[in-house]
PDB file of C-alpha atoms in Angstrom:
ATOM      1  CA  MET A   1    -142.775  25.064 -53.913  1.00 63.00           C
ATOM      2  CA  MET A   2    -142.950  24.923 -50.127  1.00 88.00           C
ATOM      3  CA  PHE A   3    -144.907  27.380 -47.967  1.00 95.00           C
ATOM      4  CA  PRO A   4    -147.300  28.558 -50.703  1.00 96.00           C
ATOM      5  CA  ASN A   5    -149.812  30.150 -48.323  1.00 97.00           C
ATOM      6  CA  ILE A   6    -147.542  32.693 -46.675  1.00 97.00           C
ATOM      7  CA  ARG A   7    -146.125  33.562 -50.095  1.00 96.00           C
ATOM      8  CA  GLU A   8    -149.639  34.093 -51.473  1.00 96.00           C
ATOM      9  CA  LEU A   9    -150.609  36.134 -48.418  1.00 97.00           C
ATOM     10  CA  SER A  10    -147.592  38.393 -48.919  1.00 96.00           C
ATOM     11  CA  HIS A  11    -148.510  38.935 -52.578  1.00 95.00           C
ATOM     12  CA  ARG A  12    -152.210  39.526 -51.942  1.00 94.00           C
ATOM     13  CA  PHE A  13    -151.740  41.943 -49.023  1.00 93.00           C
ATOM     14  CA  VAL A  14    -149.100  44.392 -47.843  1.00 92.00           C
ATOM     15  CA  LEU A  15    -147.135  42.326 -45.310  1.00 95.00           C
ATOM     16  CA  THR A  16    -145.138  44.076 -42.594  1.00 95.00           C
ATOM     17  CA  LEU A  17    -142.614  42.081 -40.568  1.00 96.00           C
ATOM     18  CA  ALA A  18    -142.348  43.554 -37.070  1.00 96.00           C
ATOM     19  CA  SER A  19    -138.875  42.130 -36.501  1.00 94.00           C
ATOM     20  CA  GLY A  20    -135.349  43.180 -37.329  1.00 91.00           C
ATOM     21  CA  SER A  21    -133.925  39.667 -36.903  1.00 91.00           C
ATOM     22  CA  PRO A  22    -131.575  38.886 -39.798  1.00 91.00           C
ATOM     23  CA  ARG A  23    -132.517  35.209 -39.501  1.00 91.00           C
ATOM     24  CA  ARG A  24    -136.237  35.917 -39.865  1.00 95.00           C
ATOM     25  CA  LEU A  25    -135.605  38.241 -42.796  1.00 95.00           C
ATOM     26  CA  GLN A  26    -133.550  35.522 -44.474  1.00 94.00           C
ATOM     27  CA  PHE A  27    -136.267  32.916 -43.942  1.00 94.00           C
ATOM     28  CA  MET A  28    -138.952  35.204 -45.382  1.00 96.00           C
ATOM     29  CA  GLU A  29    -136.796  35.996 -48.407  1.00 95.00           C
ATOM     30  CA  GLU A  30    -136.034  32.296 -48.984  1.00 94.00           C
ATOM     31  CA  ILE A  31    -139.779  31.548 -49.065  1.00 93.00           C
ATOM     32  CA  GLY A  32    -140.259  34.221 -51.730  1.00 93.00           C
ATOM     33  CA  CYS A  33    -142.346  36.604 -49.617  1.00 95.00           C
ATOM     34  CA  ARG A  34    -142.875  40.279 -50.347  1.00 94.00           C
ATOM     35  CA  PHE A  35    -142.661  42.259 -47.132  1.00 95.00           C
ATOM     36  CA  VAL A  36    -141.432  45.423 -45.493  1.00 93.00           C
ATOM     37  CA  VAL A  37    -139.762  45.648 -42.098  1.00 94.00           C
ATOM     38  CA  GLN A  38    -140.876  47.948 -39.320  1.00 93.00           C
ATOM     39  CA  THR A  39    -139.995  47.543 -35.663  1.00 90.00           C
ATOM     40  CA  HIS A  40    -141.031  49.182 -32.431  1.00 86.00           C
ATOM     41  CA  GLU A  41    -139.583  48.607 -28.963  1.00 86.00           C
ATOM     42  CA  ILE A  42    -141.972  47.221 -26.359  1.00 91.00           C
ATOM     43  CA  GLU A  43    -141.672  46.325 -22.681  1.00 88.00           C
ATOM     44  CA  GLU A  44    -140.718  42.643 -22.499  1.00 89.00           C
ATOM     45  CA  SER A  45    -141.319  41.827 -18.828  1.00 89.00           C
ATOM     46  CA  ARG A  46    -143.327  38.832 -17.643  1.00 94.00           C
ATOM     47  CA  ARG A  47    -146.428  39.579 -15.648  1.00 94.00           C
ATOM     48  CA  PRO A  48    -146.837  37.997 -12.194  1.00 94.00           C
ATOM     49  CA  GLY A  49    -147.980  34.399 -12.599  1.00 94.00           C
ATOM     50  CA  GLU A  50    -147.669  34.490 -16.404  1.00 96.00           C
ATOM     51  CA  SER A  51    -146.613  31.146 -17.895  1.00 96.00           C
ATOM     52  CA  PRO A  52    -143.699  31.155 -20.374  1.00 97.00           C
ATOM     53  CA  PHE A  53    -145.521  30.203 -23.592  1.00 97.00           C
ATOM     54  CA  PRO A  54    -148.450  32.637 -23.142  1.00 97.00           C
ATOM     55  CA  PHE A  55    -145.800  35.260 -22.334  1.00 97.00           C
ATOM     56  CA  ALA A  56    -144.090  34.680 -25.693  1.00 97.00           C
ATOM     57  CA  LEU A  57    -147.461  34.777 -27.454  1.00 98.00           C
ATOM     58  CA  ARG A  58    -148.384  38.063 -25.778  1.00 98.00           C
ATOM     59  CA  LEU A  59    -145.057  39.617 -26.795  1.00 97.00           C
ATOM     60  CA  ALA A  60    -145.528  38.553 -30.433  1.00 97.00           C
ATOM     61  CA  GLU A  61    -149.004  40.104 -30.419  1.00 97.00           C
ATOM     62  CA  GLU A  62    -147.802  43.311 -28.739  1.00 97.00           C
ATOM     63  CA  LYS A  63    -144.908  43.698 -31.177  1.00 96.00           C
ATOM     64  CA  ALA A  64    -147.339  43.503 -34.093  1.00 96.00           C
ATOM     65  CA  LEU A  65    -149.922  45.759 -32.420  1.00 95.00           C
ATOM     66  CA  ALA A  66    -147.228  48.375 -31.714  1.00 94.00           C
ATOM     67  CA  ILE A  67    -146.718  49.047 -35.434  1.00 92.00           C
ATOM     68  CA  GLU A  68    -148.745  52.039 -36.568  1.00 80.00           C
ATOM     69  CA  ASP A  69    -150.550  51.187 -39.774  1.00 74.00           C
ATOM     70  CA  LYS A  70    -152.798  53.257 -41.993  1.00 66.00           C
ATOM     71  CA  SER A  71    -152.812  50.979 -45.049  1.00 74.00           C
ATOM     72  CA  SER A  72    -154.732  47.882 -43.874  1.00 76.00           C
ATOM     73  CA  ALA A  73    -151.483  45.941 -44.032  1.00 89.00           C
ATOM     74  CA  ILE A  74    -151.133  42.588 -42.322  1.00 96.00           C
ATOM     75  CA  ILE A  75    -148.448  42.766 -39.656  1.00 96.00           C
ATOM     76  CA  LEU A  76    -146.465  39.759 -38.441  1.00 97.00           C
ATOM     77  CA  GLY A  77    -145.041  39.874 -34.914  1.00 97.00           C
ATOM     78  CA  CYS A  78    -142.625  37.239 -33.594  1.00 97.00           C
ATOM     79  CA  ASP A  79    -141.017  36.379 -30.294  1.00 96.00           C
ATOM     80  CA  THR A  80    -138.599  33.620 -29.297  1.00 94.00           C
ATOM     81  CA  ILE A  81    -137.825  32.589 -25.727  1.00 95.00           C
ATOM     82  CA  VAL A  82    -135.685  29.892 -24.117  1.00 96.00           C
ATOM     83  CA  VAL A  83    -137.331  28.161 -21.164  1.00 97.00           C
ATOM     84  CA  VAL A  84    -135.602  26.163 -18.412  1.00 96.00           C
ATOM     85  CA  GLY A  85    -138.239  24.854 -16.023  1.00 90.00           C
ATOM     86  CA  ASP A  86    -140.245  28.017 -15.405  1.00 90.00           C
ATOM     87  CA  ILE A  87    -137.282  30.350 -16.010  1.00 94.00           C
ATOM     88  CA  VAL A  88    -137.381  32.383 -19.222  1.00 96.00           C
ATOM     89  CA  LEU A  89    -134.051  33.335 -20.787  1.00 94.00           C
ATOM     90  CA  GLY A  90    -134.116  36.287 -23.159  1.00 87.00           C
ATOM     91  CA  LYS A  91    -131.139  38.003 -24.772  1.00 89.00           C
ATOM     92  CA  PRO A  92    -128.186  38.493 -22.399  1.00 95.00           C
ATOM     93  CA  ARG A  93    -127.472  42.077 -21.339  1.00 93.00           C
ATOM     94  CA  SER A  94    -123.786  41.418 -20.639  1.00 96.00           C
ATOM     95  CA  ARG A  95    -121.044  38.871 -21.235  1.00 97.00           C
ATOM     96  CA  ASP A  96    -121.359  37.726 -17.625  1.00 97.00           C
ATOM     97  CA  GLU A  97    -125.087  37.150 -18.084  1.00 97.00           C
ATOM     98  CA  ALA A  98    -124.385  35.191 -21.286  1.00 97.00           C
ATOM     99  CA  PHE A  99    -121.924  33.038 -19.328  1.00 98.00           C
ATOM    100  CA  SER A 100    -124.505  32.439 -16.600  1.00 97.00           C
ATOM    101  CA  MET A 101    -127.145  31.409 -19.154  1.00 97.00           C
ATOM    102  CA  LEU A 102    -124.876  29.030 -21.053  1.00 97.00           C
ATOM    103  CA  SER A 103    -123.572  27.502 -17.826  1.00 97.00           C
ATOM    104  CA  MET A 104    -127.187  26.839 -16.794  1.00 97.00           C
ATOM    105  CA  LEU A 105    -127.942  25.183 -20.150  1.00 97.00           C
ATOM    106  CA  SER A 106    -124.756  23.076 -20.281  1.00 97.00           C
ATOM    107  CA  GLY A 107    -125.485  19.337 -20.071  1.00 97.00           C
ATOM    108  CA  GLN A 108    -129.230  19.984 -19.710  1.00 97.00           C
ATOM    109  CA  HIS A 109    -132.266  20.216 -21.943  1.00 97.00           C
ATOM    110  CA  HIS A 110    -134.473  23.249 -22.422  1.00 98.00           C
ATOM    111  CA  ARG A 111    -137.399  24.311 -24.577  1.00 98.00           C
ATOM    112  CA  VAL A 112    -137.430  27.012 -27.227  1.00 97.00           C
ATOM    113  CA  CYS A 113    -140.763  28.649 -27.966  1.00 97.00           C
ATOM    114  CA  THR A 114    -141.345  30.886 -30.974  1.00 97.00           C
ATOM    115  CA  ALA A 115    -144.687  32.675 -31.086  1.00 98.00           C
ATOM    116  CA  LEU A 116    -146.224  34.304 -34.163  1.00 98.00           C
ATOM    117  CA  ALA A 117    -149.059  36.824 -34.366  1.00 98.00           C
ATOM    118  CA  PHE A 118    -150.809  38.381 -37.359  1.00 97.00           C
ATOM    119  CA  VAL A 119    -152.497  41.750 -36.826  1.00 96.00           C
ATOM    120  CA  ARG A 120    -154.743  43.731 -39.160  1.00 94.00           C
ATOM    121  CA  GLU A 121    -156.427  47.066 -38.532  1.00 91.00           C
ATOM    122  CA  GLY A 122    -155.370  47.103 -34.900  1.00 91.00           C
ATOM    123  CA  ARG A 123    -156.556  43.635 -33.885  1.00 94.00           C
ATOM    124  CA  VAL A 124    -155.012  40.185 -33.673  1.00 96.00           C
ATOM    125  CA  ILE A 125    -156.473  37.976 -36.414  1.00 97.00           C
ATOM    126  CA  CYS A 126    -154.355  34.874 -35.796  1.00 97.00           C
ATOM    127  CA  SER A 127    -151.692  33.862 -33.258  1.00 98.00           C
ATOM    128  CA  ASP A 128    -150.005  30.631 -32.208  1.00 98.00           C
ATOM    129  CA  TYR A 129    -146.662  29.208 -31.089  1.00 98.00           C
ATOM    130  CA  ASP A 130    -144.396  26.202 -31.613  1.00 98.00           C
ATOM    131  CA  VAL A 131    -142.053  24.540 -29.107  1.00 98.00           C
ATOM    132  CA  THR A 132    -138.859  22.524 -29.663  1.00 98.00           C
ATOM    133  CA  THR A 133    -136.793  20.741 -27.014  1.00 98.00           C
ATOM    134  CA  VAL A 134    -133.023  21.258 -27.255  1.00 98.00           C
ATOM    135  CA  TYR A 135    -130.419  19.034 -25.561  1.00 98.00           C
ATOM    136  CA  PHE A 136    -127.013  20.575 -24.830  1.00 98.00           C
ATOM    137  CA  HIS A 137    -123.673  18.831 -24.544  1.00 97.00           C
ATOM    138  CA  TRP A 138    -121.755  19.445 -21.362  1.00 97.00           C
ATOM    139  CA  VAL A 139    -119.330  22.281 -22.140  1.00 97.00           C
ATOM    140  CA  SER A 140    -116.505  23.698 -20.056  1.00 97.00           C
ATOM    141  CA  SER A 141    -116.219  27.262 -18.761  1.00 97.00           C
ATOM    142  CA  ASP A 142    -113.324  27.848 -21.176  1.00 97.00           C
ATOM    143  CA  GLN A 143    -115.455  26.736 -24.142  1.00 97.00           C
ATOM    144  CA  ILE A 144    -118.269  29.021 -23.039  1.00 97.00           C
ATOM    145  CA  TRP A 145    -115.972  32.041 -22.687  1.00 98.00           C
ATOM    146  CA  GLN A 146    -114.387  31.344 -26.084  1.00 97.00           C
ATOM    147  CA  TYR A 147    -117.843  31.271 -27.633  1.00 97.00           C
ATOM    148  CA  ILE A 148    -118.871  34.496 -25.905  1.00 97.00           C
ATOM    149  CA  ALA A 149    -115.675  36.171 -27.153  1.00 96.00           C
ATOM    150  CA  ASN A 150    -116.868  35.915 -30.767  1.00 94.00           C
ATOM    151  CA  GLY A 151    -119.932  38.039 -29.929  1.00 93.00           C
ATOM    152  CA  GLU A 152    -122.593  35.707 -31.335  1.00 94.00           C
ATOM    153  CA  PRO A 153    -124.455  35.075 -28.033  1.00 95.00           C
ATOM    154  CA  MET A 154    -125.239  38.721 -27.350  1.00 93.00           C
ATOM    155  CA  ASP A 155    -128.296  39.105 -29.610  1.00 88.00           C
ATOM    156  CA  LYS A 156    -129.759  35.619 -29.141  1.00 90.00           C
ATOM    157  CA  ALA A 157    -132.382  34.368 -26.691  1.00 90.00           C
ATOM    158  CA  GLY A 158    -130.612  31.965 -24.339  1.00 95.00           C
ATOM    159  CA  ALA A 159    -127.243  33.342 -25.522  1.00 96.00           C
ATOM    160  CA  TYR A 160    -126.673  30.943 -28.412  1.00 96.00           C
ATOM    161  CA  GLY A 161    -127.332  30.603 -32.123  1.00 92.00           C
ATOM    162  CA  ILE A 162    -127.969  27.009 -33.183  1.00 93.00           C
ATOM    163  CA  GLN A 163    -127.476  27.870 -36.861  1.00 89.00           C
ATOM    164  CA  GLY A 164    -124.144  29.603 -36.196  1.00 89.00           C
ATOM    165  CA  MET A 165    -121.029  28.892 -34.179  1.00 93.00           C
ATOM    166  CA  GLY A 166    -123.276  27.900 -31.254  1.00 94.00           C
ATOM    167  CA  GLY A 167    -124.132  24.672 -33.032  1.00 94.00           C
ATOM    168  CA  PHE A 168    -121.295  22.934 -31.148  1.00 96.00           C
ATOM    169  CA  LEU A 169    -123.308  23.298 -27.926  1.00 97.00           C
ATOM    170  CA  VAL A 170    -126.224  21.198 -29.183  1.00 97.00           C
ATOM    171  CA  ASP A 171    -126.394  17.419 -28.898  1.00 97.00           C
ATOM    172  CA  ARG A 172    -129.841  16.992 -30.483  1.00 97.00           C
ATOM    173  CA  ILE A 173    -133.286  18.508 -30.778  1.00 98.00           C
ATOM    174  CA  GLU A 174    -136.815  17.165 -30.601  1.00 98.00           C
ATOM    175  CA  GLY A 175    -139.025  19.288 -32.822  1.00 97.00           C
ATOM    176  CA  ASN A 176    -138.583  21.918 -35.486  1.00 96.00           C
ATOM    177  CA  LEU A 177    -135.180  23.534 -36.105  1.00 96.00           C
ATOM    178  CA  ASP A 178    -136.919  26.628 -37.576  1.00 96.00           C
ATOM    179  CA  THR A 179    -138.525  27.225 -34.170  1.00 97.00           C
ATOM    180  CA  VAL A 180    -135.114  27.400 -32.502  1.00 95.00           C
ATOM    181  CA  ILE A 181    -133.805  29.760 -35.189  1.00 94.00           C
ATOM    182  CA  GLY A 182    -136.834  32.022 -34.708  1.00 94.00           C
ATOM    183  CA  LEU A 183    -139.441  31.463 -37.442  1.00 97.00           C
ATOM    184  CA  PRO A 184    -141.334  28.135 -37.604  1.00 97.00           C
ATOM    185  CA  ARG A 185    -142.222  28.221 -41.276  1.00 96.00           C
ATOM    186  CA  HIS A 186    -144.711  25.337 -41.272  1.00 97.00           C
ATOM    187  CA  LEU A 187    -146.698  27.046 -38.502  1.00 98.00           C
ATOM    188  CA  LEU A 188    -146.391  30.354 -40.370  1.00 98.00           C
ATOM    189  CA  ASP A 189    -147.773  28.764 -43.537  1.00 98.00           C
ATOM    190  CA  ASP A 190    -150.653  27.096 -41.680  1.00 98.00           C
ATOM    191  CA  MET A 191    -151.601  30.412 -40.086  1.00 98.00           C
ATOM    192  CA  ALA A 192    -151.427  32.163 -43.470  1.00 98.00           C
ATOM    193  CA  ALA A 193    -153.761  29.498 -44.906  1.00 97.00           C
ATOM    194  CA  GLU A 194    -156.281  30.229 -42.147  1.00 97.00           C
ATOM    195  CA  ILE A 195    -156.163  33.959 -42.877  1.00 97.00           C
ATOM    196  CA  LEU A 196    -156.592  33.355 -46.613  1.00 97.00           C
ATOM    197  CA  ARG A 197    -159.628  31.122 -45.968  1.00 95.00           C
ATOM    198  CA  ASN A 198    -161.228  33.856 -43.869  1.00 90.00           C
ATOM    199  CA  SER A 199    -160.406  36.754 -46.205  1.00 83.00           C
TER     200      SER A 199
END
């Protein structure tokens, strides 16, 4: 069976997923992990001069560190960002912002970074990230507005879901599809193996 290390980690320790993403929950369940979900809102602003990928890594770590734990659980924090040049696109706050994001991405390529961080007893024990390049078709304003009308873009970084109706936007990818969806499972399993070796 694939991803044996993260499954073993979740059976050996109490595993808390610090994310309410339905896609991440589905991935974890498909692997056969035991876990509980607990989330906490954090400030998600970039610091002056902070590069995009370290920014995503910091957010994943802070999301995990924000969970109060008194049981020596292992906490998994995650963060996904869409990067165009040095511009980071998070989740749109309005339909107009979603339109602006998708118009920027149309006919271009961008990078999607998903960062993962494991925390135990108030300290980061392992963190890393994976990056995939995504190439968009050129799409018209009418197509963008029709997509926005179905509501899918509003809770997605970069205002699209590659595994949903937003798949029509994508020409091709270079890298791992799981990273774009929000949980790179091969990276997750490698990190779990490292924690198991050191436990």
